[in-house]
Amino acid sequence: MTWDTSEDDLVLNDSRLYINQDDNVSAIVIDSESTNTEVVNIGGEATTTGTILGVYGGALTTGTAALFYDSASNTSTRNIVKIVNDHASASGATLLNLDQDANSYLIVADTAATTSVGISVEANSLTTGGIAHYSSNSSDTGTRNLVKITNDHASATGTTGLKIQQDAAAYGINIDQNGNASSIYIDSESTSAAVVYVDANATTGGNGLEVVSNGLTTGHNATFSTSSTNLAT
């Protein structure tokens, strides 16, 4: 260990810094006046199968393993946390791997956004890949929703639960139902509005609605039924 007076640096050569803090106070406190450089810089260019930064906790109750906090009011565009895989050849690198072994949330996002979006994902280089994939291989027969979208306030009448914009000549929605059950089920509480509304005003030589059932034996191509006793027209 040497003290470099020319750079005002404490230099540890071929040694490690070991801190054993037995009191209930911070083990390391860094007070930095830097403005445009890192407060802490860890260089692990020689690391191959090891971990550059490891944070391990085994006694947490209401504490936190890591906290990144910013209270700056500056409106400049910035990233509070940024993770970069900076080599195109590193195709085996996963940018963020989350492994939750407890019966609790994997991710909780709470945003105060009003005119912005809560989550934005851009994938402008896609070829045969996809933007998102949700998969479950659970054999449990319990009732559940793999994806659920809720607009939880009756006054939010301008809210669309799910909007898909397809600008290409391809399907907007493709459902592949391999089980003997309905592909689409709609439970509507509407009284005077249409349960299903199809706007096909741009259609000229096509069909507004097309149902193909080439395997029918005793079934029907379409069934419309009502048990209402009201005979009003």
Coordinates of N, CA and C in Angstrom, one line a residue:
M1 N 0.9 -1.2 0.0 CA 0.0 0.0 0.0 C 0.9 1.2 0.0
T2 N 0.7 2.1 -0.9 CA 1.4 3.3 -1.0 C 0.5 4.6 -1.2
W3 N 1.1 5.7 -0.8 CA 0.3 6.9 -1.0 C 1.0 7.8 -2.1
D4 N 0.3 7.9 -3.2 CA 0.8 8.7 -4.3 C 0.5 10.2 -4.1
T5 N 1.5 10.9 -3.6 CA 1.2 12.3 -3.3 C 1.0 13.2 -4.5
S6 N 1.6 12.7 -5.7 CA 1.4 13.5 -6.9 C 0.0 13.5 -7.4
E7 N -0.7 12.4 -7.2 CA -2.2 12.3 -7.6 C -3.1 12.3 -6.4
D8 N -2.5 12.3 -5.2 CA -3.3 12.3 -4.0 C -4.1 11.0 -3.9
D9 N -3.4 9.8 -4.3 CA -4.1 8.5 -4.4 C -3.5 7.6 -3.3
L10 N -4.4 6.8 -2.8 CA -4.0 5.6 -2.0 C -4.0 4.4 -2.9
V11 N -2.8 3.8 -3.1 CA -2.7 2.7 -4.0 C -2.4 1.4 -3.3
L12 N -3.2 0.4 -3.6 CA -3.1 -1.0 -3.1 C -2.5 -1.9 -4.2
N13 N -1.3 -2.4 -4.1 CA -0.7 -3.2 -5.1 C -0.7 -4.7 -4.5
D14 N -1.3 -5.6 -5.4 CA -1.3 -7.0 -5.0 C -1.8 -7.2 -3.6
S15 N -2.8 -6.5 -3.2 CA -3.4 -6.6 -1.9 C -4.9 -6.3 -2.0
R16 N -5.6 -6.6 -0.9 CA -7.0 -6.3 -0.9 C -7.4 -5.4 0.3
L17 N -8.5 -4.7 0.2 CA -9.0 -3.8 1.3 C -10.1 -4.6 2.0
Y18 N -9.8 -4.9 3.3 CA -10.8 -5.7 4.1 C -11.3 -4.8 5.2
I19 N -12.6 -4.7 5.2 CA -13.3 -3.9 6.2 C -14.2 -4.7 7.1
N20 N -14.0 -4.8 8.4 CA -14.8 -5.5 9.3 C -15.5 -4.5 10.2
Q21 N -16.8 -4.2 10.0 CA -17.5 -3.3 10.7 C -18.4 -4.0 11.7
D22 N -18.1 -3.8 13.0 CA -18.9 -4.5 14.1 C -19.9 -3.6 14.7
D23 N -20.0 -2.3 14.3 CA -21.0 -1.4 14.9 C -22.1 -1.2 13.9
N24 N -23.2 -0.6 14.4 CA -24.4 -0.4 13.5 C -24.3 0.9 12.8
V25 N -23.3 1.1 12.0 CA -23.0 2.2 11.2 C -22.5 1.8 9.8
S26 N -22.5 2.7 8.9 CA -22.0 2.4 7.5 C -20.5 1.9 7.6
A27 N -20.2 0.9 6.8 CA -18.8 0.4 6.7 C -18.0 1.3 5.8
I28 N -18.6 1.8 4.7 CA -18.0 2.7 3.8 C -18.8 3.9 3.5
V29 N -18.3 5.1 3.7 CA -19.0 6.3 3.3 C -18.1 7.1 2.4
I30 N -18.7 7.5 1.2 CA -17.9 8.2 0.2 C -18.6 9.6 0.0
D31 N -17.9 10.6 0.2 CA -18.5 12.0 0.0 C -17.7 12.6 -1.2
S32 N -18.4 12.6 -2.4 CA -17.7 13.0 -3.6 C -18.3 14.3 -4.1
E33 N -17.4 15.2 -4.6 CA -17.8 16.4 -5.2 C -17.7 16.4 -6.7
S34 N -17.5 15.2 -7.3 CA -17.4 15.0 -8.7 C -18.7 15.4 -9.4
T35 N -18.6 16.0 -10.6 CA -19.8 16.4 -11.3 C -20.0 15.6 -12.6
N36 N -18.9 15.3 -13.3 CA -19.1 14.6 -14.6 C -18.2 13.3 -14.7
T37 N -17.9 12.8 -13.6 CA -17.1 11.5 -13.6 C -17.7 10.6 -12.5
E38 N -17.4 9.3 -12.6 CA -17.9 8.3 -11.7 C -17.5 8.5 -10.2
V39 N -18.4 8.3 -9.3 CA -18.0 8.4 -7.9 C -17.3 7.1 -7.5
V40 N -17.7 6.0 -8.1 CA -17.1 4.7 -7.9 C -16.9 4.1 -9.2
N41 N -15.6 3.7 -9.5 CA -15.3 3.1 -10.8 C -14.6 1.7 -10.5
I42 N -15.2 0.6 -11.0 CA -14.7 -0.7 -10.8 C -14.3 -1.2 -12.2
G43 N -13.0 -1.5 -12.3 CA -12.6 -2.1 -13.6 C -12.3 -3.6 -13.5
G44 N -13.1 -4.4 -14.2 CA -12.9 -5.8 -14.1 C -12.7 -6.4 -15.5
E45 N -11.8 -5.8 -16.3 CA -11.6 -6.2 -17.6 C -11.0 -7.6 -17.7
A46 N -10.3 -8.1 -16.7 CA -9.6 -9.4 -16.7 C -10.5 -10.5 -16.2
T47 N -11.7 -10.1 -15.6 CA -12.6 -11.1 -15.1 C -13.3 -11.9 -16.2
T48 N -13.3 -13.3 -16.0 CA -13.9 -14.1 -17.1 C -15.1 -14.9 -16.5
T49 N -14.8 -15.8 -15.5 CA -15.9 -16.6 -15.0 C -16.3 -16.1 -13.6
G50 N -15.7 -15.1 -13.1 CA -16.0 -14.6 -11.7 C -17.1 -13.5 -11.8
T51 N -17.4 -12.9 -10.7 CA -18.3 -11.8 -10.6 C -17.6 -10.5 -10.3
I52 N -17.9 -9.5 -11.0 CA -17.2 -8.2 -10.8 C -17.7 -7.5 -9.6
L53 N -19.0 -7.5 -9.4 CA -19.5 -6.9 -8.2 C -20.6 -7.8 -7.6
G54 N -20.4 -8.2 -6.3 CA -21.3 -9.1 -5.7 C -21.8 -8.5 -4.4
V55 N -23.2 -8.5 -4.2 CA -23.8 -8.0 -3.0 C -24.6 -9.2 -2.4
Y56 N -24.3 -9.6 -1.2 CA -24.9 -10.8 -0.6 C -25.5 -10.4 0.7
G57 N -26.7 -10.8 0.9 CA -27.4 -10.5 2.2 C -28.1 -11.8 2.6
G58 N -28.0 -12.1 3.9 CA -28.6 -13.4 4.4 C -29.4 -13.2 5.6
A59 N -29.5 -11.9 6.1 CA -30.3 -11.7 7.3 C -31.4 -10.6 7.1
L60 N -31.7 -10.2 5.9 CA -32.6 -9.2 5.6 C -34.0 -9.5 6.2
T61 N -34.7 -8.5 6.7 CA -36.1 -8.6 7.1 C -36.9 -7.5 6.3
T62 N -36.8 -6.3 6.7 CA -37.4 -5.2 6.0 C -36.4 -4.3 5.3
G63 N -35.1 -4.8 5.2 CA -34.1 -4.0 4.6 C -34.0 -4.3 3.1
T64 N -33.0 -3.7 2.4 CA -32.9 -3.8 1.0 C -31.5 -4.2 0.6
A65 N -31.3 -5.1 -0.4 CA -30.0 -5.5 -0.8 C -29.3 -4.4 -1.5
A66 N -30.0 -3.6 -2.3 CA -29.4 -2.5 -3.0 C -30.4 -1.4 -3.2
L67 N -30.0 -0.1 -3.2 CA -30.9 1.0 -3.4 C -30.2 2.0 -4.2
F68 N -30.9 2.4 -5.3 CA -30.4 3.5 -6.2 C -31.4 4.6 -6.1
Y69 N -31.0 5.7 -5.6 CA -32.0 6.8 -5.3 C -31.5 8.1 -5.9
D70 N -32.4 8.9 -6.5 CA -32.1 10.2 -7.0 C -33.2 11.1 -6.7
S71 N -32.9 12.3 -6.2 CA -33.9 13.3 -5.8 C -33.7 14.6 -6.6
A72 N -32.8 14.6 -7.7 CA -32.6 15.8 -8.5 C -33.8 16.2 -9.2
S73 N -34.0 17.5 -9.2 CA -35.2 18.1 -9.9 C -34.9 18.5 -11.3
N74 N -33.7 18.3 -11.8 CA -33.3 18.7 -13.1 C -34.0 17.9 -14.2
T75 N -34.5 18.6 -15.2 CA -35.3 18.0 -16.2 C -34.5 17.4 -17.4
S76 N -33.2 17.4 -17.3 CA -32.4 16.8 -18.4 C -32.7 15.3 -18.5
T77 N -32.6 14.8 -19.7 CA -32.8 13.4 -20.0 C -31.6 12.6 -19.4
R78 N -31.9 11.6 -18.6 CA -30.9 10.8 -18.0 C -31.4 9.4 -17.6
N79 N -30.5 8.5 -17.3 CA -30.8 7.2 -16.8 C -30.5 7.0 -15.4
I80 N -31.4 6.7 -14.5 CA -31.1 6.4 -13.1 C -30.2 5.2 -13.0
V81 N -30.6 4.1 -13.7 CA -29.8 2.9 -13.8 C -29.7 2.5 -15.3
K82 N -28.5 2.2 -15.7 CA -28.3 1.8 -17.1 C -27.4 0.6 -17.2
I83 N -27.8 -0.4 -18.0 CA -27.1 -1.6 -18.2 C -26.8 -1.8 -19.7
V84 N -25.6 -2.0 -20.1 CA -25.2 -2.0 -21.5 C -24.4 -3.3 -21.8
N85 N -24.8 -4.0 -22.7 CA -24.0 -5.1 -23.3 C -23.4 -4.5 -24.6
D86 N -22.1 -4.2 -24.6 CA -21.6 -3.3 -25.6 C -20.9 -4.0 -26.7
H87 N -21.2 -5.3 -26.9 CA -20.5 -6.0 -28.1 C -21.6 -6.9 -28.8
A88 N -21.7 -6.6 -30.1 CA -22.8 -7.3 -30.8 C -22.5 -8.9 -30.9
S89 N -21.3 -9.3 -30.7 CA -21.0 -10.7 -30.8 C -21.3 -11.5 -29.5
A90 N -21.6 -10.8 -28.4 CA -21.9 -11.4 -27.1 C -23.4 -11.9 -27.1
S91 N -23.7 -12.8 -28.0 CA -25.1 -13.2 -28.2 C -25.6 -14.1 -27.1
G92 N -24.7 -14.6 -26.2 CA -25.1 -15.4 -25.1 C -25.3 -14.7 -23.8
A93 N -25.1 -13.4 -23.9 CA -25.2 -12.5 -22.7 C -26.7 -12.1 -22.5
T94 N -27.2 -12.4 -21.3 CA -28.5 -11.9 -20.8 C -28.3 -10.6 -20.1
L95 N -29.0 -9.5 -20.5 CA -28.8 -8.2 -19.9 C -29.2 -8.2 -18.4
L96 N -30.3 -8.8 -18.1 CA -30.8 -8.8 -16.7 C -31.5 -10.1 -16.4
N97 N -31.0 -10.8 -15.5 CA -31.6 -12.1 -15.1 C -32.2 -12.1 -13.7
L98 N -33.5 -12.3 -13.6 CA -34.2 -12.2 -12.3 C -34.6 -13.7 -12.0
D99 N -34.3 -14.1 -10.8 CA -34.7 -15.5 -10.3 C -35.4 -15.3 -9.0
Q100 N -36.7 -15.4 -9.0 CA -37.5 -15.3 -7.7 C -38.0 -16.6 -7.3
D101 N -37.5 -17.1 -6.2 CA -37.8 -18.5 -5.6 C -39.0 -18.4 -4.6
A102 N -39.4 -17.2 -4.2 CA -40.5 -17.1 -3.2 C -41.8 -16.8 -3.9
N103 N -42.9 -17.1 -3.2 CA -44.2 -16.9 -3.8 C -44.6 -15.4 -3.6
S104 N -43.9 -14.6 -4.4 CA -44.1 -13.1 -4.3 C -43.8 -12.5 -5.7
Y105 N -44.0 -11.2 -5.8 CA -43.8 -10.6 -7.1 C -42.4 -10.7 -7.6
L106 N -42.2 -10.8 -8.9 CA -40.9 -10.8 -9.5 C -40.5 -9.3 -9.8
I107 N -41.4 -8.5 -10.3 CA -41.2 -7.1 -10.6 C -42.4 -6.3 -10.1
V108 N -42.2 -5.2 -9.4 CA -43.2 -4.3 -9.1 C -42.8 -2.9 -9.6
A109 N -43.6 -2.3 -10.5 CA -43.4 -1.0 -11.1 C -44.5 -0.1 -10.7
D110 N -44.1 1.0 -10.1 CA -45.1 2.0 -9.6 C -44.7 3.4 -10.3
T111 N -45.5 3.8 -11.2 CA -45.1 5.0 -12.0 C -46.2 6.1 -11.7
A112 N -45.7 7.3 -11.6 CA -46.6 8.5 -11.5 C -46.8 9.2 -12.8
A113 N -46.5 8.5 -13.9 CA -46.7 9.1 -15.2 C -48.1 9.5 -15.5
T114 N -48.3 10.6 -16.2 CA -49.6 11.1 -16.6 C -49.8 11.1 -18.1
T115 N -48.9 11.7 -18.9 CA -49.0 11.8 -20.3 C -47.9 10.9 -21.0
S116 N -47.0 10.3 -20.2 CA -46.0 9.4 -20.7 C -46.5 7.9 -20.5
V117 N -45.7 7.0 -20.9 CA -46.0 5.6 -20.7 C -45.2 5.0 -19.5
G118 N -45.8 3.9 -18.9 CA -45.1 3.3 -17.8 C -44.0 2.4 -18.3
I119 N -44.1 1.7 -19.4 CA -43.0 0.9 -19.9 C -43.0 1.1 -21.4
S120 N -41.8 1.3 -22.0 CA -41.6 1.5 -23.4 C -40.5 0.5 -23.9
V121 N -40.8 -0.3 -24.8 CA -39.8 -1.2 -25.4 C -39.7 -1.0 -26.9
E122 N -38.5 -0.7 -27.4 CA -38.4 -0.5 -28.8 C -37.4 -1.7 -29.4
A123 N -37.9 -2.3 -30.4 CA -37.1 -3.4 -31.0 C -37.0 -3.2 -32.5
N124 N -36.4 -2.2 -33.0 CA -36.4 -1.8 -34.4 C -35.5 -2.7 -35.3
S125 N -34.7 -3.6 -34.7 CA -33.8 -4.4 -35.5 C -34.4 -5.9 -35.7
L126 N -35.6 -6.1 -35.3 CA -36.2 -7.5 -35.3 C -36.2 -8.1 -36.7
T127 N -35.9 -9.4 -36.8 CA -36.1 -10.1 -38.1 C -37.1 -11.2 -37.8
T128 N -36.7 -12.3 -37.1 CA -37.6 -13.4 -36.8 C -37.8 -13.5 -35.3
G129 N -37.3 -12.5 -34.6 CA -37.5 -12.5 -33.1 C -38.8 -11.8 -32.7
G130 N -39.0 -11.6 -31.5 CA -40.2 -10.9 -31.0 C -39.9 -9.9 -29.9
I131 N -40.8 -9.0 -29.6 CA -40.6 -8.0 -28.6 C -40.8 -8.6 -27.2
A132 N -41.8 -9.4 -27.0 CA -42.0 -10.0 -25.7 C -42.5 -11.4 -25.8
H133 N -42.2 -12.3 -24.8 CA -42.6 -13.6 -24.8 C -43.0 -14.0 -23.4
Y134 N -44.2 -14.5 -23.2 CA -44.7 -15.0 -21.9 C -45.1 -16.4 -22.0
S135 N -44.5 -17.3 -21.2 CA -44.7 -18.7 -21.4 C -44.9 -19.3 -20.0
S136 N -45.8 -20.3 -19.9 CA -46.0 -21.1 -18.7 C -46.2 -22.5 -19.0
N137 N -45.5 -23.4 -18.3 CA -45.6 -24.8 -18.5 C -46.1 -25.5 -17.3
S138 N -46.9 -24.8 -16.5 CA -47.4 -25.4 -15.2 C -48.6 -26.3 -15.6
S139 N -48.7 -27.5 -14.9 CA -49.7 -28.4 -15.2 C -50.9 -28.2 -14.2
D140 N -50.8 -27.3 -13.3 CA -51.8 -27.1 -12.3 C -53.2 -26.7 -13.0
T141 N -54.3 -27.2 -12.5 CA -55.6 -27.0 -13.1 C -56.3 -25.8 -12.5
G142 N -55.7 -25.1 -11.6 CA -56.3 -23.9 -11.0 C -56.6 -22.8 -12.0
T143 N -57.7 -22.1 -11.7 CA -58.1 -21.0 -12.6 C -57.1 -19.8 -12.5
R144 N -56.7 -19.3 -13.6 CA -55.7 -18.2 -13.6 C -55.7 -17.5 -14.9
N145 N -55.1 -16.3 -14.9 CA -54.9 -15.5 -16.1 C -53.4 -15.4 -16.3
L146 N -52.9 -15.8 -17.5 CA -51.5 -15.6 -17.8 C -51.1 -14.1 -18.0
V147 N -52.0 -13.4 -18.5 CA -51.8 -11.9 -18.7 C -53.2 -11.3 -18.4
K148 N -53.2 -10.3 -17.5 CA -54.4 -9.6 -17.1 C -54.2 -8.1 -17.2
I149 N -55.1 -7.4 -17.9 CA -55.1 -6.0 -18.0 C -56.4 -5.4 -17.4
T150 N -56.2 -4.5 -16.4 CA -57.4 -4.0 -15.7 C -57.4 -2.5 -15.7
N151 N -58.6 -1.9 -16.2 CA -58.8 -0.5 -16.0 C -59.8 -0.4 -14.8
D152 N -59.3 0.0 -13.7 CA -60.0 -0.3 -12.4 C -60.9 0.9 -12.0
H153 N -61.2 1.8 -12.8 CA -62.1 2.9 -12.4 C -63.2 3.1 -13.5
A154 N -64.4 3.1 -13.0 CA -65.5 3.2 -14.0 C -65.6 4.5 -14.6
S155 N -65.0 5.5 -14.1 CA -65.1 6.9 -14.7 C -64.1 7.1 -15.8
A156 N -63.2 6.2 -16.0 CA -62.2 6.3 -17.1 C -62.7 5.8 -18.4
T157 N -63.8 6.5 -18.9 CA -64.5 6.0 -20.1 C -63.7 6.2 -21.4
G158 N -62.6 7.0 -21.3 CA -61.8 7.1 -22.5 C -60.6 6.1 -22.6
T159 N -60.6 5.2 -21.7 CA -59.5 4.2 -21.7 C -59.9 3.0 -22.5
T160 N -58.9 2.6 -23.4 CA -59.0 1.3 -24.1 C -58.1 0.3 -23.4
G161 N -58.7 -0.9 -23.0 CA -58.0 -1.9 -22.3 C -56.8 -2.4 -23.0
L162 N -56.9 -2.6 -24.3 CA -55.8 -3.1 -25.2 C -55.9 -2.6 -26.6
K163 N -54.9 -1.9 -27.1 CA -55.0 -1.4 -28.4 C -53.8 -2.0 -29.2
I164 N -54.1 -2.5 -30.4 CA -53.1 -3.1 -31.3 C -53.2 -2.3 -32.6
Q165 N -52.1 -1.8 -33.0 CA -52.0 -1.1 -34.3 C -51.1 -1.9 -35.3
Q166 N -51.7 -2.4 -36.3 CA -50.9 -3.2 -37.3 C -50.9 -2.5 -38.6
D167 N -49.7 -1.9 -39.0 CA -49.6 -1.2 -40.2 C -49.3 -2.0 -41.4
A168 N -48.9 -3.3 -41.2 CA -48.6 -4.2 -42.3 C -49.8 -5.0 -42.7
A169 N -49.7 -5.6 -43.9 CA -50.8 -6.5 -44.4 C -50.6 -7.9 -43.7
A170 N -50.9 -7.9 -42.4 CA -50.8 -9.2 -41.7 C -51.8 -9.1 -40.5
Y171 N -51.9 -10.2 -39.8 CA -52.8 -10.3 -38.7 C -52.6 -9.3 -37.6
G172 N -53.6 -8.7 -37.1 CA -53.5 -7.9 -35.9 C -53.5 -8.7 -34.7
I173 N -54.2 -9.8 -34.7 CA -54.3 -10.8 -33.6 C -54.3 -12.2 -34.2
N174 N -53.5 -13.1 -33.7 CA -53.4 -14.5 -34.1 C -53.6 -15.4 -32.9
I175 N -54.7 -16.1 -32.8 CA -54.9 -17.0 -31.7 C -54.9 -18.4 -32.2
D176 N -54.0 -19.2 -31.6 CA -53.9 -20.6 -31.9 C -54.4 -21.4 -30.7
Q177 N -55.6 -21.9 -30.8 CA -56.2 -22.6 -29.6 C -56.1 -24.1 -29.9
N178 N -55.3 -24.8 -29.1 CA -55.1 -26.2 -29.3 C -55.9 -27.1 -28.4
G179 N -56.6 -26.5 -27.5 CA -57.5 -27.3 -26.6 C -58.9 -27.2 -27.0
N180 N -59.8 -28.1 -26.5 CA -61.2 -28.1 -26.8 C -62.0 -27.1 -25.9
A181 N -61.8 -25.9 -26.2 CA -62.4 -24.8 -25.5 C -62.5 -23.6 -26.4
S182 N -63.3 -22.6 -26.0 CA -63.5 -21.4 -26.8 C -62.1 -20.6 -26.9
S183 N -61.9 -20.1 -28.1 CA -60.7 -19.3 -28.3 C -60.8 -17.9 -27.8
I184 N -62.0 -17.4 -27.8 CA -62.3 -16.0 -27.4 C -63.6 -16.1 -26.5
Y185 N -63.5 -15.5 -25.3 CA -64.7 -15.4 -24.4 C -64.8 -14.0 -24.0
I186 N -66.0 -13.4 -24.2 CA -66.3 -12.0 -23.9 C -67.4 -12.0 -22.9
D187 N -67.1 -11.4 -21.7 CA -68.2 -11.2 -20.7 C -68.4 -9.7 -20.6
S188 N -69.5 -9.2 -21.2 CA -69.8 -7.8 -21.3 C -71.0 -7.4 -20.4
E189 N -70.8 -6.3 -19.7 CA -71.9 -5.7 -18.9 C -72.6 -4.5 -19.7
S190 N -72.3 -4.3 -20.9 CA -72.9 -3.3 -21.7 C -74.4 -3.5 -21.8
T191 N -75.2 -2.4 -21.8 CA -76.6 -2.5 -22.0 C -77.1 -2.0 -23.3
S192 N -76.6 -0.9 -23.8 CA -77.1 -0.3 -25.0 C -76.0 -0.2 -26.1
A193 N -74.8 -0.6 -25.7 CA -73.7 -0.5 -26.7 C -73.4 -1.9 -27.2
A194 N -72.9 -2.0 -28.4 CA -72.6 -3.3 -29.0 C -71.5 -4.1 -28.2
V195 N -71.7 -5.4 -28.0 CA -70.7 -6.1 -27.3 C -69.4 -6.3 -28.2
V196 N -69.7 -6.6 -29.5 CA -68.6 -6.6 -30.5 C -68.9 -5.7 -31.6
Y197 N -68.0 -4.8 -31.9 CA -68.2 -3.8 -33.0 C -67.1 -3.9 -34.0
V198 N -67.4 -4.1 -35.2 CA -66.4 -4.3 -36.3 C -66.5 -3.1 -37.3
D199 N -65.5 -2.3 -37.4 CA -65.5 -1.2 -38.3 C -64.7 -1.6 -39.5
A200 N -65.4 -1.9 -40.6 CA -64.8 -2.4 -41.8 C -65.2 -1.5 -43.0
N201 N -65.2 -0.2 -42.7 CA -65.6 0.8 -43.7 C -64.7 0.9 -44.9
A202 N -63.4 0.4 -44.8 CA -62.5 0.5 -45.9 C -62.6 -0.7 -46.8
T203 N -63.3 -1.8 -46.4 CA -63.4 -3.0 -47.1 C -64.2 -2.8 -48.4
T204 N -63.7 -3.3 -49.5 CA -64.4 -3.2 -50.8 C -64.7 -4.5 -51.3
G205 N -63.7 -5.3 -51.7 CA -64.0 -6.6 -52.3 C -63.8 -7.8 -51.2
G206 N -63.5 -7.4 -50.0 CA -63.3 -8.4 -49.0 C -64.6 -8.7 -48.2
N207 N -64.5 -9.3 -47.1 CA -65.6 -9.6 -46.2 C -65.5 -8.9 -44.8
G208 N -66.6 -8.3 -44.4 CA -66.5 -7.7 -43.0 C -66.3 -8.7 -42.0
L209 N -66.8 -9.9 -42.1 CA -66.7 -11.0 -41.2 C -66.7 -12.3 -41.9
E210 N -65.7 -13.2 -41.7 CA -65.5 -14.4 -42.4 C -65.3 -15.5 -41.4
V211 N -66.1 -16.6 -41.4 CA -66.0 -17.7 -40.5 C -65.9 -19.0 -41.4
V212 N -64.8 -19.7 -41.3 CA -64.6 -20.9 -42.1 C -64.6 -22.1 -41.1
S213 N -65.4 -23.1 -41.4 CA -65.5 -24.3 -40.5 C -65.6 -25.5 -41.4
N214 N -64.5 -25.9 -42.0 CA -64.5 -27.0 -43.0 C -64.6 -28.4 -42.3
G215 N -64.5 -28.5 -41.0 CA -64.5 -29.8 -40.4 C -65.9 -30.1 -39.7
L216 N -66.9 -29.3 -40.0 CA -68.2 -29.5 -39.3 C -68.9 -30.8 -39.6
T217 N -69.5 -31.4 -38.6 CA -70.3 -32.6 -38.8 C -71.7 -32.3 -38.3
T218 N -71.9 -32.2 -36.9 CA -73.2 -31.8 -36.4 C -73.2 -30.4 -35.8
G219 N -72.1 -29.7 -35.9 CA -72.0 -28.4 -35.3 C -72.6 -27.3 -36.3
H220 N -72.4 -26.1 -36.0 CA -72.9 -25.0 -36.7 C -71.7 -24.0 -37.0
N221 N -71.8 -23.3 -38.1 CA -70.8 -22.3 -38.5 C -71.0 -21.1 -37.5
A222 N -72.2 -20.8 -37.1 CA -72.4 -19.7 -36.2 C -73.8 -19.9 -35.5
T223 N -73.9 -19.6 -34.2 CA -75.1 -19.7 -33.5 C -75.4 -18.4 -32.8
F224 N -76.6 -17.9 -32.9 CA -77.0 -16.7 -32.2 C -78.2 -17.0 -31.4
S225 N -78.2 -16.9 -30.1 CA -79.3 -17.3 -29.3 C -79.6 -16.2 -28.2
T226 N -80.8 -16.2 -27.7 CA -81.2 -15.4 -26.6 C -82.2 -16.1 -25.8
S227 N -82.2 -15.8 -24.5 CA -83.3 -16.4 -23.6 C -84.1 -15.3 -23.0
S228 N -84.0 -14.1 -23.6 CA -84.8 -12.9 -23.2 C -86.2 -13.1 -23.5
T229 N -87.1 -12.7 -22.6 CA -88.6 -12.8 -22.8 C -89.1 -11.5 -23.3
N230 N -88.2 -10.5 -23.4 CA -88.6 -9.2 -23.9 C -88.7 -9.2 -25.4
L231 N -89.9 -8.9 -26.0 CA -90.2 -9.1 -27.4 C -90.1 -7.7 -28.1
A232 N -89.6 -6.7 -27.4 CA -89.5 -5.4 -28.1 C -88.6 -5.4 -29.3
T233 N -88.9 -4.7 -30.3 CA -88.1 -4.6 -31.5 C -87.2 -3.4 -31.5

